[in-house]
Coordinates of C-alpha atoms in Angstrom, one line a residue:
M673 CA 97.0 126.2 117.7
Q674 CA 92.7 124.8 117.0
D675 CA 93.6 123.0 114.1
N676 CA 96.9 121.4 116.2
S677 CA 94.1 119.8 119.4
E678 CA 91.5 118.7 116.9
L679 CA 94.7 116.7 115.5
I680 CA 95.7 116.0 118.5
A681 CA 92.6 114.5 119.9
R682 CA 92.1 112.7 116.4
A683 CA 95.1 111.2 116.5
Q684 CA 94.5 109.8 120.6
A685 CA 91.3 108.3 120.1
W686 CA 92.7 106.3 117.6
L687 CA 95.5 105.4 119.7
A688 CA 92.7 104.0 121.8
E689 CA 91.8 101.4 119.9
D690 CA 94.7 100.8 118.2
P691 CA 95.2 96.7 119.0
D692 CA 98.9 96.6 117.9
P693 CA 101.8 97.4 120.7
E694 CA 103.7 98.6 117.7
T695 CA 101.6 101.0 116.6
R696 CA 100.7 102.2 119.6
E697 CA 104.1 103.1 120.6
E698 CA 105.0 104.6 117.4
L699 CA 101.9 107.1 117.2
A700 CA 102.1 107.7 120.7
K701 CA 105.5 108.3 120.5
L702 CA 103.7 111.6 117.6
I703 CA 101.6 112.1 119.6
D704 CA 104.0 113.5 122.5
A705 CA 106.5 114.8 119.8
E706 CA 103.0 116.8 119.1
D707 CA 104.5 116.2 115.1
T708 CA 101.9 117.8 113.9
A709 CA 103.4 117.7 109.7
E710 CA 103.7 113.9 110.5
L711 CA 100.4 113.4 111.9
T712 CA 98.6 115.7 109.3
A713 CA 100.3 113.4 107.0
R714 CA 98.6 110.5 108.9
F715 CA 94.7 112.2 110.0
A716 CA 94.7 113.3 106.3
G717 CA 92.1 111.3 105.8
T718 CA 91.5 106.7 105.2
L719 CA 93.0 104.9 102.6
Q720 CA 91.3 104.2 100.3
F721 CA 89.0 100.5 99.6
G722 CA 89.0 101.0 95.8
T723 CA 89.1 97.5 92.5
A724 CA 92.9 96.7 94.2
G725 CA 91.6 96.4 97.7
L726 CA 94.0 98.6 100.0
R727 CA 97.6 99.1 99.6
G728 CA 99.7 101.1 101.7
E729 CA 103.1 102.1 103.5
L730 CA 103.3 100.6 107.3
G731 CA 102.4 102.6 110.4
A732 CA 99.9 104.2 112.5
G733 CA 97.4 106.3 111.8
P734 CA 94.1 105.6 109.6
M735 CA 96.2 106.7 106.0
R736 CA 98.2 103.7 106.6
M737 CA 98.6 100.1 106.3
N738 CA 97.7 98.4 109.8
R739 CA 96.2 96.1 112.2
S740 CA 93.1 98.8 112.9
V741 CA 92.9 99.4 109.0
V742 CA 92.6 95.6 108.9
I743 CA 89.9 95.0 111.0
R744 CA 87.4 97.4 110.1
A745 CA 88.5 96.5 105.9
A746 CA 87.6 92.9 107.2
A747 CA 84.2 94.2 109.2
G748 CA 83.8 95.5 106.3
L749 CA 83.9 93.0 104.2
A750 CA 81.8 91.2 106.6
A751 CA 79.0 93.8 106.3
Y752 CA 78.7 93.7 102.9
L753 CA 78.8 89.6 102.3
K754 CA 75.5 89.2 105.3
A755 CA 74.2 91.9 103.1
K756 CA 74.0 89.8 99.8
G757 CA 73.3 87.2 101.9
Q758 CA 76.0 85.2 102.5
T759 CA 75.5 84.8 106.4
D760 CA 77.4 81.6 107.1
G761 CA 79.8 81.4 104.6
L762 CA 83.4 80.7 104.0
V763 CA 85.8 83.3 103.8
V764 CA 89.2 82.1 102.7
V765 CA 92.9 84.4 104.2
G766 CA 95.9 83.7 103.0
Y767 CA 99.2 86.0 103.0
D768 CA 102.4 86.4 102.0
A769 CA 105.2 86.9 103.9
R770 CA 106.1 90.9 104.3
H771 CA 106.2 92.6 107.7
K772 CA 102.9 91.7 109.7
S773 CA 101.4 89.6 106.9
A774 CA 100.2 86.6 108.9
D775 CA 98.8 89.9 111.7
F776 CA 96.3 90.7 109.2
A777 CA 94.7 87.6 108.6
R778 CA 94.7 86.5 111.5
D779 CA 92.4 90.0 111.8
T780 CA 91.2 88.7 108.9
A781 CA 89.5 85.6 110.6
A782 CA 89.8 86.8 113.9
V783 CA 86.8 89.2 112.5
M784 CA 85.1 86.6 110.1
T785 CA 84.5 84.9 112.4
G786 CA 83.7 87.2 115.1
A787 CA 80.6 88.4 112.6
G788 CA 79.4 85.1 111.8
L789 CA 81.0 83.1 109.4
R790 CA 83.5 80.2 108.4
A791 CA 86.6 81.8 107.7
A792 CA 89.5 80.1 106.9
V793 CA 93.4 80.6 107.0
L794 CA 95.9 78.8 104.5
P795 CA 98.8 77.3 106.9
R796 CA 101.5 79.1 106.2
P797 CA 102.5 81.9 103.3
L798 CA 102.1 81.3 99.5
P799 CA 101.3 81.7 96.3
T800 CA 98.5 84.6 95.6
P801 CA 97.1 82.5 92.8
V802 CA 97.0 80.0 95.6
L803 CA 94.6 81.6 97.6
A804 CA 92.6 82.0 94.3
F805 CA 92.3 78.8 93.6
A806 CA 91.5 77.7 97.3
I807 CA 88.0 80.4 96.7
R808 CA 86.7 78.0 94.0
H809 CA 88.4 74.9 95.6
L810 CA 86.0 75.0 98.5
G811 CA 83.3 76.9 97.3
A812 CA 84.3 80.3 99.5
V813 CA 82.3 83.5 98.8
A814 CA 84.9 85.3 99.5
G815 CA 88.9 85.0 99.7
V816 CA 90.9 87.6 100.7
E817 CA 95.8 87.7 100.7
V818 CA 97.4 90.2 102.3
T819 CA 100.1 90.9 100.0
A820 CA 101.6 94.1 98.4
S821 CA 102.6 91.6 95.7
H822 CA 105.9 93.9 94.3
N823 CA 105.7 97.2 96.0
P824 CA 107.8 98.6 98.6
P825 CA 109.3 97.0 101.7
R826 CA 107.6 99.0 104.1
D827 CA 104.4 98.7 102.1
N828 CA 101.2 95.6 102.7
G829 CA 98.3 95.2 100.9
Y830 CA 94.7 93.8 100.8
K831 CA 93.4 91.9 98.7
V832 CA 89.5 91.0 98.2
Y833 CA 88.2 88.5 95.9
L834 CA 84.3 87.3 95.8
G835 CA 83.3 83.3 95.3
D836 CA 84.1 83.5 91.5
G837 CA 87.4 84.0 92.9
S838 CA 88.5 87.2 90.5
Q839 CA 88.8 90.3 92.4
I840 CA 86.6 92.8 94.0
V841 CA 85.1 95.2 90.5
P842 CA 82.5 98.3 90.5
P843 CA 80.0 98.6 92.1
A844 CA 81.3 96.0 94.7
D845 CA 84.6 98.1 95.6
A846 CA 82.5 100.6 96.9
E847 CA 80.0 98.8 98.5
I848 CA 82.3 97.8 100.5
A849 CA 83.8 100.9 100.8
A850 CA 80.9 102.2 102.6
E851 CA 80.3 99.4 105.1
I852 CA 83.7 100.3 105.8
A853 CA 83.3 103.6 107.2
A854 CA 80.0 102.7 108.4
V855 CA 82.0 101.0 111.3
A856 CA 82.2 103.8 113.8
S857 CA 84.4 102.1 116.3
L858 CA 86.7 99.0 116.5
H859 CA 85.1 98.3 119.5
D860 CA 81.7 97.0 118.0
V861 CA 83.8 94.1 115.6
P862 CA 83.7 91.3 118.1
R863 CA 87.2 89.2 117.2
P864 CA 86.9 86.3 118.5
E865 CA 90.9 84.5 120.2
S866 CA 89.7 81.0 118.5
G867 CA 86.8 78.9 115.9
W868 CA 88.4 79.8 112.2
E869 CA 90.0 76.8 110.3
I870 CA 94.0 76.6 109.8
L871 CA 93.8 74.4 106.3
A872 CA 96.1 71.6 105.8
D873 CA 98.0 71.0 102.9
D874 CA 95.6 69.0 101.3
V875 CA 94.6 72.8 99.2
L876 CA 98.3 73.4 97.7
E877 CA 97.8 69.5 97.1
A878 CA 94.9 70.2 94.8
Y879 CA 96.0 73.5 93.3
L880 CA 99.7 71.7 92.7
A881 CA 98.2 68.5 91.0
R882 CA 96.3 71.0 88.7
T883 CA 99.1 72.4 87.2
D884 CA 99.9 69.5 85.9
A885 CA 97.2 70.1 83.2
V886 CA 98.2 73.4 81.4
L887 CA 101.3 71.3 80.4
A888 CA 100.4 68.9 77.0
P889 CA 100.3 64.8 78.5
E890 CA 103.3 63.8 76.2
S891 CA 105.5 67.3 75.8
P892 CA 109.3 67.1 76.0
R893 CA 110.5 68.5 79.5
T894 CA 114.0 68.9 78.6
A895 CA 114.5 73.4 79.5
R896 CA 116.7 73.8 82.5
V897 CA 115.8 77.0 84.9
V898 CA 117.9 79.3 86.5
Y899 CA 114.8 80.8 89.3
T900 CA 114.9 83.5 91.3
A901 CA 112.1 84.3 94.1
M902 CA 112.9 87.7 93.9
H903 CA 112.8 87.3 98.6
G904 CA 108.9 85.9 97.8
V905 CA 106.5 82.3 98.9
G906 CA 106.9 81.3 95.4
K907 CA 110.1 79.3 95.8
D908 CA 109.0 75.7 97.4
T909 CA 105.3 75.9 95.6
L910 CA 107.2 76.3 92.1
L911 CA 109.9 73.6 93.1
A912 CA 107.2 71.3 93.7
A913 CA 105.3 72.0 90.2
F914 CA 108.6 71.0 88.4
D915 CA 109.2 68.3 90.6
R916 CA 106.1 67.2 89.7
A917 CA 106.0 67.7 85.5
G918 CA 109.6 66.3 85.3
F919 CA 111.2 69.2 83.9
P920 CA 115.1 69.5 85.4
A921 CA 114.9 70.8 88.6
P922 CA 115.4 74.8 88.1
V923 CA 119.0 76.3 89.6
L924 CA 117.9 78.5 92.3
V925 CA 119.3 82.3 92.7
A926 CA 120.4 81.3 96.1
E927 CA 120.6 84.9 97.5
Q928 CA 116.8 85.1 96.8
A929 CA 115.7 82.3 97.5
E930 CA 114.0 82.3 101.0
P931 CA 111.2 85.0 102.5
D932 CA 112.2 88.3 103.2
P933 CA 110.5 91.5 104.2
D934 CA 113.2 93.5 103.8
F935 CA 114.1 92.2 100.1
P936 CA 117.6 92.8 101.0
T937 CA 119.1 92.3 97.4
V938 CA 116.5 94.9 94.9
A939 CA 115.9 98.3 95.4
F940 CA 112.2 97.6 94.5
P941 CA 110.9 93.7 94.1
N942 CA 109.7 93.4 90.8
P943 CA 111.9 92.1 88.3
E944 CA 111.2 94.7 85.5
E945 CA 113.0 97.0 88.0
P946 CA 116.5 98.4 86.5
G947 CA 119.1 95.5 88.6
A948 CA 116.8 93.3 90.4
M949 CA 117.7 90.1 87.7
D950 CA 121.4 90.9 88.1
L951 CA 121.5 87.8 91.3
A952 CA 119.9 85.8 88.6
F953 CA 122.0 87.3 85.1
A954 CA 125.3 86.1 87.0
T955 CA 123.9 82.7 88.5
A956 CA 122.7 81.9 84.9
A957 CA 126.4 82.7 84.2
R958 CA 128.4 80.6 86.1
T959 CA 125.8 77.8 85.6
T960 CA 126.6 74.4 84.1
P961 CA 125.7 73.7 81.5
A962 CA 124.2 77.2 80.5
P963 CA 120.6 77.1 80.8
D964 CA 117.7 77.4 78.2
L965 CA 115.6 79.9 80.5
I966 CA 115.1 82.4 83.4
I967 CA 112.3 82.9 85.2
A968 CA 111.9 85.5 87.8
N969 CA 108.1 86.1 89.8
D970 CA 107.6 88.7 91.9
P971 CA 107.4 88.4 95.8
D972 CA 103.7 86.6 96.2
A973 CA 104.1 84.6 92.5
D974 CA 100.9 86.0 90.7
R975 CA 104.1 87.5 88.2
C976 CA 106.5 86.0 85.7
A977 CA 109.3 86.9 84.2
A978 CA 111.6 86.0 81.8
A979 CA 114.8 86.1 80.4
V980 CA 116.9 84.4 77.3
K981 CA 120.0 83.8 76.5
D982 CA 121.0 86.9 73.6
G983 CA 124.0 86.5 72.3
A984 CA 126.7 86.4 74.4
D985 CA 124.6 88.0 77.3
W986 CA 121.3 87.2 79.2
R987 CA 117.8 89.5 78.4
M988 CA 114.9 90.2 79.7
L989 CA 111.5 89.2 78.0
R990 CA 109.4 92.4 77.8
G991 CA 105.5 91.4 79.9
D992 CA 104.0 91.6 76.5
E993 CA 106.6 89.5 74.4
V994 CA 106.2 86.7 76.6
G995 CA 102.4 87.7 76.5
A996 CA 102.6 86.5 72.4
L997 CA 105.1 83.6 72.9
L998 CA 102.3 81.8 75.3
A999 CA 99.5 82.4 73.2
A1000 CA 101.8 81.5 69.7
H1001 CA 102.0 78.7 71.8
L1002 CA 98.4 77.9 72.7
V1003 CA 97.4 78.3 69.5
R1004 CA 99.9 75.5 68.1
R1005 CA 98.4 73.1 70.7
G1006 CA 95.1 73.7 69.8
A1007 CA 93.6 76.0 72.6
R1008 CA 89.7 76.5 72.0
G1009 CA 88.0 80.1 73.9
T1010 CA 88.7 83.1 73.9
F1011 CA 91.7 85.4 74.3
A1012 CA 91.4 88.4 76.2
E1013 CA 94.2 91.2 78.1
S1014 CA 93.6 94.5 78.8
I1015 CA 93.8 97.8 76.8
V1016 CA 97.9 98.1 77.5
S1017 CA 98.9 95.2 76.4
S1018 CA 99.7 94.3 73.1
S1019 CA 97.2 94.1 69.8
L1020 CA 99.6 91.3 68.7
L1021 CA 97.9 89.4 71.4
G1022 CA 94.7 90.2 68.6
R1023 CA 95.8 89.5 65.3
I1024 CA 97.6 86.2 67.4
A1025 CA 93.3 85.3 67.3
E1026 CA 92.2 86.6 64.8
K1027 CA 95.0 84.8 62.8
A1028 CA 93.7 81.0 64.6
G1029 CA 90.1 81.9 64.7
L1030 CA 89.8 82.9 68.0
P1031 CA 87.5 85.4 69.8
Y1032 CA 89.9 88.2 71.2
E1033 CA 89.0 91.0 73.7
E1034 CA 90.5 93.7 75.2
T1035 CA 89.4 95.1 78.8
L1036 CA 90.2 97.4 81.1
T1037 CA 93.4 97.8 82.8
G1038 CA 93.8 94.7 85.6
F1039 CA 93.5 91.2 86.0
K1040 CA 89.7 91.8 87.8
W1041 CA 88.2 92.1 84.2
I1042 CA 90.3 90.2 82.6
A1043 CA 88.9 87.4 84.2
R1044 CA 85.2 87.9 83.7
V1045 CA 85.6 87.7 80.4
D1046 CA 83.3 85.1 78.8
G1047 CA 84.9 81.7 77.7
L1048 CA 88.7 82.9 78.9
R1049 CA 91.3 80.9 78.1
Y1050 CA 93.9 82.4 78.3
G1051 CA 94.3 86.5 79.5
Y1052 CA 97.5 88.4 79.6
E1053 CA 98.8 92.1 80.6
E1054 CA 101.7 93.5 80.2
A1055 CA 102.6 93.5 83.5
L1056 CA 103.9 90.0 83.4
G1057 CA 100.7 88.7 84.2
Y1058 CA 99.4 85.9 82.9
C1059 CA 96.0 83.7 83.0
V1060 CA 96.7 80.0 81.8
D1061 CA 94.6 77.9 83.3
P1062 CA 91.3 80.3 83.8
E1063 CA 89.3 77.5 85.2
G1064 CA 91.4 76.6 87.9
V1065 CA 93.0 80.1 88.4
R1066 CA 90.3 83.5 87.4
D1067 CA 94.2 85.1 88.4
K1068 CA 97.4 86.2 87.1
D1069 CA 98.9 83.0 88.0
G1070 CA 103.3 83.0 88.4
I1071 CA 103.3 80.1 89.0
T1072 CA 101.8 77.8 85.8
A1073 CA 103.2 80.2 83.6
A1074 CA 106.5 79.1 84.4
L1075 CA 105.7 75.4 83.8
L1076 CA 104.2 76.6 80.1
L1077 CA 107.0 78.9 79.9
T1078 CA 109.7 75.5 80.6
E1079 CA 108.0 73.8 78.3
L1080 CA 107.4 75.4 75.2
A1081 CA 111.1 76.7 75.8
S1082 CA 111.7 72.3 75.7
E1083 CA 109.8 72.0 72.2
L1084 CA 111.6 74.6 70.7
K1085 CA 114.9 73.4 72.5
E1086 CA 113.9 69.7 70.8
R1087 CA 113.8 71.1 67.5
G1088 CA 117.1 73.3 67.5
R1089 CA 115.4 77.1 68.1
T1090 CA 114.8 79.7 71.0
F1091 CA 112.3 82.1 72.0
L1092 CA 113.7 85.0 69.6
D1093 CA 113.4 83.0 66.7
L1094 CA 109.7 82.2 67.8
L1095 CA 109.4 85.8 67.9
D1096 CA 110.5 86.5 64.6
D1097 CA 108.1 84.5 63.3
L1098 CA 105.5 86.4 64.8
A1099 CA 107.0 89.5 63.2
L1100 CA 107.3 87.9 59.7
E1101 CA 103.6 86.8 59.8
H1102 CA 101.8 89.9 62.0
G1103 CA 104.4 92.7 61.9
L1104 CA 106.8 94.2 64.2
H1105 CA 104.9 94.4 67.4
A1106 CA 107.5 96.6 70.1
T1107 CA 106.1 97.5 72.7
D1108 CA 107.8 100.2 75.7
Q1109 CA 106.7 102.3 78.7
L1110 CA 106.9 105.9 79.8
S1111 CA 106.6 105.6 83.6
V1112 CA 107.4 108.5 86.2
R1113 CA 107.2 107.6 89.9
V1114 CA 106.0 111.1 92.5
E1115 CA 106.0 111.9 95.7
D1116 CA 102.9 114.2 95.7
L1117 CA 100.1 113.1 93.3
S1118 CA 98.5 116.0 92.4
L1119 CA 101.3 116.2 89.9
I1120 CA 100.1 112.7 87.8
A1121 CA 96.7 114.4 88.2
D1122 CA 98.3 118.2 86.4
A1123 CA 99.2 115.2 83.7
M1124 CA 95.9 114.3 83.4
R1125 CA 94.2 117.5 83.1
R1126 CA 97.3 118.8 80.8
L1127 CA 96.7 116.3 77.9
R1128 CA 93.0 116.6 78.2
E1129 CA 92.7 120.6 77.6
Q1130 CA 96.2 119.9 75.1
P1131 CA 95.4 117.6 73.8
P1132 CA 98.8 116.2 70.9
T1133 CA 97.7 116.3 67.6
E1134 CA 101.4 114.5 67.1
L1135 CA 103.8 112.0 68.5
A1136 CA 107.1 111.4 67.0
G1137 CA 105.6 113.1 64.2
L1138 CA 103.1 110.7 63.6
P1139 CA 100.1 112.2 63.6
V1140 CA 97.0 111.2 66.0
T1141 CA 94.4 110.4 64.6
K1142 CA 92.2 109.4 67.3
A1143 CA 91.7 110.6 70.9
E1144 CA 89.9 109.0 73.2
D1145 CA 89.2 109.7 77.0
L1146 CA 88.4 107.2 78.6
T1147 CA 86.3 108.6 81.8
R1148 CA 83.9 108.5 79.1
G1149 CA 84.0 105.1 78.8
T1150 CA 83.7 103.4 74.6
D1151 CA 81.4 100.6 73.0
T1152 CA 82.9 98.4 74.7
L1153 CA 84.9 99.2 77.9
P1154 CA 83.8 101.1 81.1
P1155 CA 84.2 104.2 82.4
T1156 CA 88.4 104.8 83.5
D1157 CA 90.6 107.9 84.2
G1158 CA 93.2 107.4 81.2
L1159 CA 93.7 108.0 77.5
R1160 CA 94.1 106.0 74.7
Y1161 CA 95.7 108.4 71.7
T1162 CA 95.8 106.4 68.4
L1163 CA 98.4 107.2 65.6
D1164 CA 99.3 106.4 62.0
G1165 CA 101.7 102.9 63.8
A1166 CA 100.9 103.5 66.8
R1167 CA 99.5 103.6 70.5
V1168 CA 99.5 105.5 73.3
I1169 CA 97.9 105.2 76.1
V1170 CA 97.9 106.8 79.6
R1171 CA 97.0 106.6 83.1
P1172 CA 97.8 107.2 86.9
S1173 CA 98.8 103.3 88.3
G1174 CA 95.7 101.8 90.5
T1175 CA 98.9 100.3 93.4
E1176 CA 101.2 103.0 93.1
P1177 CA 102.5 106.5 93.1
K1178 CA 103.4 106.2 89.0
L1179 CA 101.0 107.7 85.9
K1180 CA 102.2 105.3 83.3
C1181 CA 102.5 106.1 80.2
Y1182 CA 102.1 102.8 77.3
L1183 CA 103.3 102.8 74.1
E1184 CA 103.3 100.4 70.7
V1185 CA 104.5 101.0 67.4
V1186 CA 104.0 98.0 64.8
V1187 CA 106.2 97.9 61.7
P1188 CA 105.8 95.9 58.2
V1189 CA 108.2 93.6 57.8
A1190 CA 109.0 92.2 54.6
G1191 CA 110.9 89.0 55.1
Q1192 CA 113.9 88.2 57.7
A1193 CA 116.2 90.8 56.3
D1194 CA 114.3 93.4 56.9
L1195 CA 113.7 92.5 60.5
P1196 CA 116.7 94.4 61.9
A1197 CA 115.7 97.7 60.3
A1198 CA 112.4 97.3 61.5
R1199 CA 113.3 97.0 65.0
A1200 CA 116.4 100.3 64.9
R1201 CA 112.6 101.7 63.3
A1202 CA 110.8 100.8 66.2
T1203 CA 113.0 101.5 68.6
D1204 CA 113.6 105.2 67.3
L1205 CA 110.4 105.5 67.2
L1206 CA 109.0 104.8 71.0
A1207 CA 112.1 106.8 71.7
A1208 CA 110.2 109.9 69.9
I1209 CA 106.5 109.2 70.9
K1210 CA 108.3 109.7 74.2
R1211 CA 110.0 112.3 74.8
D1212 CA 107.0 114.2 73.3
L1213 CA 104.8 112.5 75.4
A1214 CA 106.7 114.1 78.4
A1215 CA 106.9 117.0 77.1
A1216 CA 102.7 116.9 76.3
A1217 CA 102.2 116.0 79.8
G1218 CA 104.4 118.3 81.3
I1219 CA 106.5 114.8 83.2

């Protein structure tokens, strides 16, 4: 009984500070009903601020995303910036069209203003890459993007960038988290009603002016595209970028064109999820003349997915396939500088860079690491993230990636070729690199810890009949990588990486096989071999991990 009274007291203390009528009402009902199970879930701790910032389900209490949590996060960030000597620096705030995003953005601007910093808010819901661009363009000391990217509708999040325009990495995340924890009461956080700037469209115009720069001046602009914004904020910015570039206007997937925080046509607003692209495929099937390419952004438009005609059907390209296609296109255009990717992405990029005589680097998962590579010219990771203009946007950018893909599609079209033909060329030149993923979503996070512990205690010695030649526990770090919670297995002709997701309750396993190809006639057999190997690795790995 003592525990319950303490729990109720904590909930009542939180309620007394909560500035949001909606979450106040929600929490008051739970207290009145003495719903200890739900209150325990809400007050079991606090949402942890890490290198992904904050992300979680909307609702009342410290374990949910709400205005109280956001105000504390903003106060912690402001204290961190002031401790670093940025006493009157500019903080730019962007937001998507999810539930509460505009409220969280306004609260952040108020907290920054109250702390003596200058704050500027983007004029309306806009793609995350516009915020990442604005930080560098305006000389800000930090930026905040309120978004949960492609998470379910009930989620929201809080992504923090520093003045270089890239997302935070250790130790900044821990230092900001410590400042958040030091906020004793919301009553101690000044939040004026005004004093920050609402930016005009100049910043968006400056971003759009840069998007042209990713294209070659005289390249063909003929490819026809079907486009879905996946109920997010990408449509207007992408259409403006395509119009400036001189491409034909994309055909929109009407049902998903406008922002809608409930994402009514998809279970998960992520182009990689089964069924998410069905409406795009249907739109392409009834479009005449037939489109050359389908492009999808995720809801905050920092990711870009592509689908191509494969026989009579359309098929999604894997993120690794798009990553290789963009790399090959940039090499052909004479790009110089470092090509980089995260360790969970295909090793094909390294081979393309090596053949072109370009520097190449592998980083930990996430664009916060890729963006920090010295001399970066192009970076990607398999989860549909591509950085093709690192001087403008030091993060993944689904708008400029879409432009570059459409330029490549146009060039191939002029030569009577397709993306699939170019992928065949790359397989003949470097071997067939095939990737897949084993991804397990859980309700109980302890299942992920159990699987990781099991693999550490009893690492597999072979998968799909291929011997494991090297097993690495990445918590110890490597010669080139800082420590991270992950396992990497090198096999004879394959590679496996296992890690907990940083943004979702998932265990993610990244698989790659490389099959030598002697000539064009051997491609079908190589593909069949790769498919069989990936399926067998997936099966054996699931058994080894107990999932």
